[in-house]
Short mmCIF file of C-alpha atoms in Angstrom, two decimals:
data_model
loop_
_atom_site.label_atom_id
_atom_site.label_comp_id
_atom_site.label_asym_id
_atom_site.label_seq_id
_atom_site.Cartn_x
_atom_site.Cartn_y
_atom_site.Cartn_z
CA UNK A 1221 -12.81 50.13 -67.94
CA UNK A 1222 -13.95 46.61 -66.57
CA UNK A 1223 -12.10 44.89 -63.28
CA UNK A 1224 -10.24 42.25 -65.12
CA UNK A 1225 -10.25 41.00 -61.26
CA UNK A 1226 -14.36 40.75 -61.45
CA UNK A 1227 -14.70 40.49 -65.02
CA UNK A 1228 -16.61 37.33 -66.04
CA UNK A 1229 -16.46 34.97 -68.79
CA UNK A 1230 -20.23 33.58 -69.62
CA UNK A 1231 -21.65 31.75 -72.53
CA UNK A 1232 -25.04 31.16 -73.70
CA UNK A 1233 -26.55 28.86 -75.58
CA UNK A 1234 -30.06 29.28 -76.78
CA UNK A 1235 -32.65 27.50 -78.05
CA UNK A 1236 -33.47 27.45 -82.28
CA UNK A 1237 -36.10 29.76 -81.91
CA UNK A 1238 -36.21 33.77 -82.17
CA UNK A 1239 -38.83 33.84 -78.98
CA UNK A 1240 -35.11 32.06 -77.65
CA UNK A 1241 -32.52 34.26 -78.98
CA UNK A 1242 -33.94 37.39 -78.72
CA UNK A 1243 -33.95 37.29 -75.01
CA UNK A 1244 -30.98 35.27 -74.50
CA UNK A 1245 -29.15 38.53 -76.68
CA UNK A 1246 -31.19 40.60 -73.92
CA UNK A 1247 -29.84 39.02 -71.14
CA UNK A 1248 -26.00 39.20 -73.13
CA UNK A 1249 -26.43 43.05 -72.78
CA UNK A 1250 -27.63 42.92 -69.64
CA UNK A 1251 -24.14 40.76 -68.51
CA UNK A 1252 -22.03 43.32 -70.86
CA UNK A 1253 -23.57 46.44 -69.41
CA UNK A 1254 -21.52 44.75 -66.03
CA UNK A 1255 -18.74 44.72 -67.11
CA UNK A 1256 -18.55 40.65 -68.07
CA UNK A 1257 -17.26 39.10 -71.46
CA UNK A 1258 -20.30 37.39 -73.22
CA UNK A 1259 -20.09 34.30 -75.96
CA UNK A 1260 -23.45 33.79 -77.56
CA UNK A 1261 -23.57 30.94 -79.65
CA UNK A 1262 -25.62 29.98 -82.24
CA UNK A 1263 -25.92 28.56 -85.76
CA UNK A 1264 -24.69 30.82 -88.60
CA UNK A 1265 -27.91 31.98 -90.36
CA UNK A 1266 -28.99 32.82 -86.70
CA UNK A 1267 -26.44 34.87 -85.55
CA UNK A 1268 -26.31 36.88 -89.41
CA UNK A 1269 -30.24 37.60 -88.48
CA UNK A 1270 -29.93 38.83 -84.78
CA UNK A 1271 -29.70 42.51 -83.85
CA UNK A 1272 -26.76 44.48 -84.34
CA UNK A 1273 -25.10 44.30 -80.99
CA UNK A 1274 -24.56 48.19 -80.11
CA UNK A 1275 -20.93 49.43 -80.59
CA UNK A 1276 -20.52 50.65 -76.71
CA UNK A 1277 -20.52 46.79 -75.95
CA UNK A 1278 -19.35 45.00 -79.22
CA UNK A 1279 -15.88 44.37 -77.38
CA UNK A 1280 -18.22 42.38 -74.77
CA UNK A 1281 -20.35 40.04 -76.56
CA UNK A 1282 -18.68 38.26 -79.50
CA UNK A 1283 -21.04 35.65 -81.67
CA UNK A 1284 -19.39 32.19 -82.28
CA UNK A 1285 -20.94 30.32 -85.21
CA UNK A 1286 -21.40 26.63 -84.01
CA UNK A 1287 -21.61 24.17 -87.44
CA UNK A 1288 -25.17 23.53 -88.12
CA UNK A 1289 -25.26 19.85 -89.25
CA UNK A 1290 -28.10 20.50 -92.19
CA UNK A 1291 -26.85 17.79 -94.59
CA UNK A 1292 -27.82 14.92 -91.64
CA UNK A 1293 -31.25 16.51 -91.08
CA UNK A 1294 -34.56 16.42 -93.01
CA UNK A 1295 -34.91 20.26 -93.21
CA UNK A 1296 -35.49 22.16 -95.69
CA UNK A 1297 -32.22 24.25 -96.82
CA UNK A 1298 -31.35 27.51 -94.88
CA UNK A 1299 -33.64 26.21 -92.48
CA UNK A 1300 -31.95 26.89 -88.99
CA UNK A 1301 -34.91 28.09 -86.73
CA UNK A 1302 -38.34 27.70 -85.82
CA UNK A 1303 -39.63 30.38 -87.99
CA UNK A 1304 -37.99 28.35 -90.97
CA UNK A 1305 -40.07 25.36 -91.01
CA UNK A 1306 -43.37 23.92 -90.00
CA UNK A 1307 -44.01 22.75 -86.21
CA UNK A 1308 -44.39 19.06 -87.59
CA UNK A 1309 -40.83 19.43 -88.76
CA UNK A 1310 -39.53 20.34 -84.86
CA UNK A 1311 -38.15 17.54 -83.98
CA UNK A 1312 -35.66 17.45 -87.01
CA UNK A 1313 -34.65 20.89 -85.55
CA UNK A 1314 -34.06 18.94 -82.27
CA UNK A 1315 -32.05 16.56 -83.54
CA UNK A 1316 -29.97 18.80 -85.23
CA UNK A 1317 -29.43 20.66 -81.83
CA UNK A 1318 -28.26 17.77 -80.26
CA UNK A 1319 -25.67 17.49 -82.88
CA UNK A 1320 -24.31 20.30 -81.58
CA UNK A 1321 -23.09 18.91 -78.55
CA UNK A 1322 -19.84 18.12 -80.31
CA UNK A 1323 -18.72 21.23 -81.83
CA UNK A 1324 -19.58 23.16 -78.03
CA UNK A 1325 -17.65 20.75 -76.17
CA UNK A 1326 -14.63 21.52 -78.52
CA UNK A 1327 -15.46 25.03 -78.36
CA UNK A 1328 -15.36 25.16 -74.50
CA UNK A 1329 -11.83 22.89 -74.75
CA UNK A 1330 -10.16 26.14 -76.71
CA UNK A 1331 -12.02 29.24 -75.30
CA UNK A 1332 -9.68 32.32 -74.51
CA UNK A 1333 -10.40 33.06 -71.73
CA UNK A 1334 -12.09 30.13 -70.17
CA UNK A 1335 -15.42 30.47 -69.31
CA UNK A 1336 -16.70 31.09 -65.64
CA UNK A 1337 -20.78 29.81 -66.14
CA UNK A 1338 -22.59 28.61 -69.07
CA UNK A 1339 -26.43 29.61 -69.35
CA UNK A 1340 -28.49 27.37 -71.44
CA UNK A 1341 -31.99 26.85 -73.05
CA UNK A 1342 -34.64 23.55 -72.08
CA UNK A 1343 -32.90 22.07 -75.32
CA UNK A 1344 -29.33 21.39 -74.11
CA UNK A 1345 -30.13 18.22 -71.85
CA UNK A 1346 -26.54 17.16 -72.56
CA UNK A 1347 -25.04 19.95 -71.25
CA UNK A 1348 -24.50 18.42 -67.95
CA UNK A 1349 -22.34 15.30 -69.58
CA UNK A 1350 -20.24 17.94 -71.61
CA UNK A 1351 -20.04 20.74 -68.43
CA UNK A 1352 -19.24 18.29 -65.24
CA UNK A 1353 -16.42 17.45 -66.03
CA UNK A 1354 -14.84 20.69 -67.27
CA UNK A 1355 -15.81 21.62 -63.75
CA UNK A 1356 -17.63 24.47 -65.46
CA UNK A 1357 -20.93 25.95 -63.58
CA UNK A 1358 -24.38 25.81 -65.24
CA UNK A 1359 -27.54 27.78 -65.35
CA UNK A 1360 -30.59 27.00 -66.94
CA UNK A 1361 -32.77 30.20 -68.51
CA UNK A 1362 -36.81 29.63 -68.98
CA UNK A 1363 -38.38 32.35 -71.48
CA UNK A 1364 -41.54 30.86 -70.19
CA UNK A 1365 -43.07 31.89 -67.50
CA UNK A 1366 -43.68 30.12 -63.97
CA UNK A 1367 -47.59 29.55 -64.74
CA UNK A 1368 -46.41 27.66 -68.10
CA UNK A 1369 -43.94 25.57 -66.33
CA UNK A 1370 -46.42 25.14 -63.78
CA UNK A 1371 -49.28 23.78 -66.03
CA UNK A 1372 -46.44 21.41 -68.22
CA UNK A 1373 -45.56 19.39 -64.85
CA UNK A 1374 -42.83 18.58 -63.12
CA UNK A 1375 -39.60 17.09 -64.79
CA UNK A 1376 -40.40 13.59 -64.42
CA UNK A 1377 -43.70 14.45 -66.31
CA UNK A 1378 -41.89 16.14 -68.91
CA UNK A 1379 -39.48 13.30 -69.34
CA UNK A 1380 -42.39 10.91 -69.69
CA UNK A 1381 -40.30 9.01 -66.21
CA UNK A 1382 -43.41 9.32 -64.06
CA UNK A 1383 -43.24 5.85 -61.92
CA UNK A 1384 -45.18 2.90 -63.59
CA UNK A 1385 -46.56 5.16 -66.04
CA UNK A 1386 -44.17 6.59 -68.04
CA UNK A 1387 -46.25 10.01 -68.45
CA UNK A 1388 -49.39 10.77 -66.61
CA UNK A 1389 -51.01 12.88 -69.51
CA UNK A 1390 -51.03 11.03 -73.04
CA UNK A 1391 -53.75 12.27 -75.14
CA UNK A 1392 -54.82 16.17 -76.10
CA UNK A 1393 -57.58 15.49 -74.00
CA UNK A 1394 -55.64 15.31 -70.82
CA UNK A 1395 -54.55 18.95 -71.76
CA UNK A 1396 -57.89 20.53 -71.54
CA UNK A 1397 -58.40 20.11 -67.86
CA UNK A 1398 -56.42 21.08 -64.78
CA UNK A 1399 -52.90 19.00 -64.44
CA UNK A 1400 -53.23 16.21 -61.73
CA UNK A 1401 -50.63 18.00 -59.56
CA UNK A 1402 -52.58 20.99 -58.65
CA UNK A 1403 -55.69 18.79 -57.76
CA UNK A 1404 -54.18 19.90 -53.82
CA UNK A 1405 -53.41 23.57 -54.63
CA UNK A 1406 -55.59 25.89 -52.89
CA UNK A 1407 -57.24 28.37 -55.73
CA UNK A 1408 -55.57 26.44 -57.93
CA UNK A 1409 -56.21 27.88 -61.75
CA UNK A 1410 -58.60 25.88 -64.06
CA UNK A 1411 -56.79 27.53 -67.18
CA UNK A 1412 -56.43 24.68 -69.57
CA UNK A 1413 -55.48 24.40 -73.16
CA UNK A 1414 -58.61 24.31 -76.06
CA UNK A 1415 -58.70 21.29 -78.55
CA UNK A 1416 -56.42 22.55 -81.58
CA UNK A 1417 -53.97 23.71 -78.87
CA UNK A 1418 -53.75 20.38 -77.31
CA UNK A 1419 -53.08 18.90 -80.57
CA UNK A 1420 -50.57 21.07 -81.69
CA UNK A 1421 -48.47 19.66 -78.66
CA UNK A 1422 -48.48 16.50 -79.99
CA UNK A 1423 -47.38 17.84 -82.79
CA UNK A 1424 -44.35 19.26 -81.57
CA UNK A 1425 -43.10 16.42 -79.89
#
């Protein structure tokens, strides 16, 4: 039996994207196999297509539909995920996951027991504004690896808040050469995107 003295409460909150919920469900396991209480939330057609959670942990994780607000969006109907619509169409899926910054702040208000820690995808950005004040403790889980993040630039970069430029690369072009930041890294990595690579960044923005 758990240590209701140890136990944990954590939610999580990933990103629209299967290469997002997949290992966001890992990491749920990996928290029930402890001994903690798990919320995963998601959108309904998400949560209907994830793995069955397995029976020795069902009474840890529980799945918590958050409304998906598809009659304000451009998407196409059922369309709740990456693998639902074309990359040009991302940022409608964006702005349909900011939308759900309402229905997770109401579901933190009512949530039996209260949560201890919160882990979240890139995505949520508001998370801080609807977490502070709750008092309730964040973490922040990257499914890409430390290279990635190292090649995509710092948050300021990422932001487009770089001082007196807004962002320091603007075209596909500035993706097919070493970022400006690891001009001073010793044995720095001259990996760079190709042209149709570069360009399908811009397209996902």
């Amino acid at each position: 039996m758990e240590d209701v003295r140890t136990q944990l409460h954590v939610l999580v909150l990933p990103w629209l994207a299967f290469s997002h919920l997949l290992p966001f469900l890992q990491l749920s396991k990996s928290l029930a196999r402890r001994g903690h209480r798990v919320t995963f939330l998601s959108t309904p057609r998400n949560l209907q297509r994830l793995p069955r959670i397995p029976p020795s942990m069902s009474h840890l994780i529980t799945l918590v539909e958050l409304p998906f607000p598809s009659a304000d969006t451009r998407l196409p109907h059922g369309a709740e995920a990456t693998s639902d619509i074309q990359p040009v169409d991302n940022h409608h899926l964006k702005a349909a996951f900011d939308a759900l910054e309402t229905p997770f702040a109401a579901f933190l208000d009512s949530a039996t027991p209260p949560p201890n820690w919160v882990i979240h995808d890139f995505t949520a950005h508001w998370m801080l504004r609807v977490a502070a004040p709750r008092g309730l403790p964040c973490a922040y889980l990257s499914v890409f690896p430390p290279s990635a993040m190292a090649f995509w630039g710092p948050p300021a970069e990422l932001i487009g808040d770089v001082p007196g430029t807004g962002r320091l690369r603007k075209r596909p072009a500035d993706f097919m050469v070493s970022p400006p930041w690891t001009a001073s890294v010793r044995n720095a990595s001259a990996v760079a995107y190709r042209l149709h690579e570069a360009q399908g960044i811009f397209q996902l923005e």
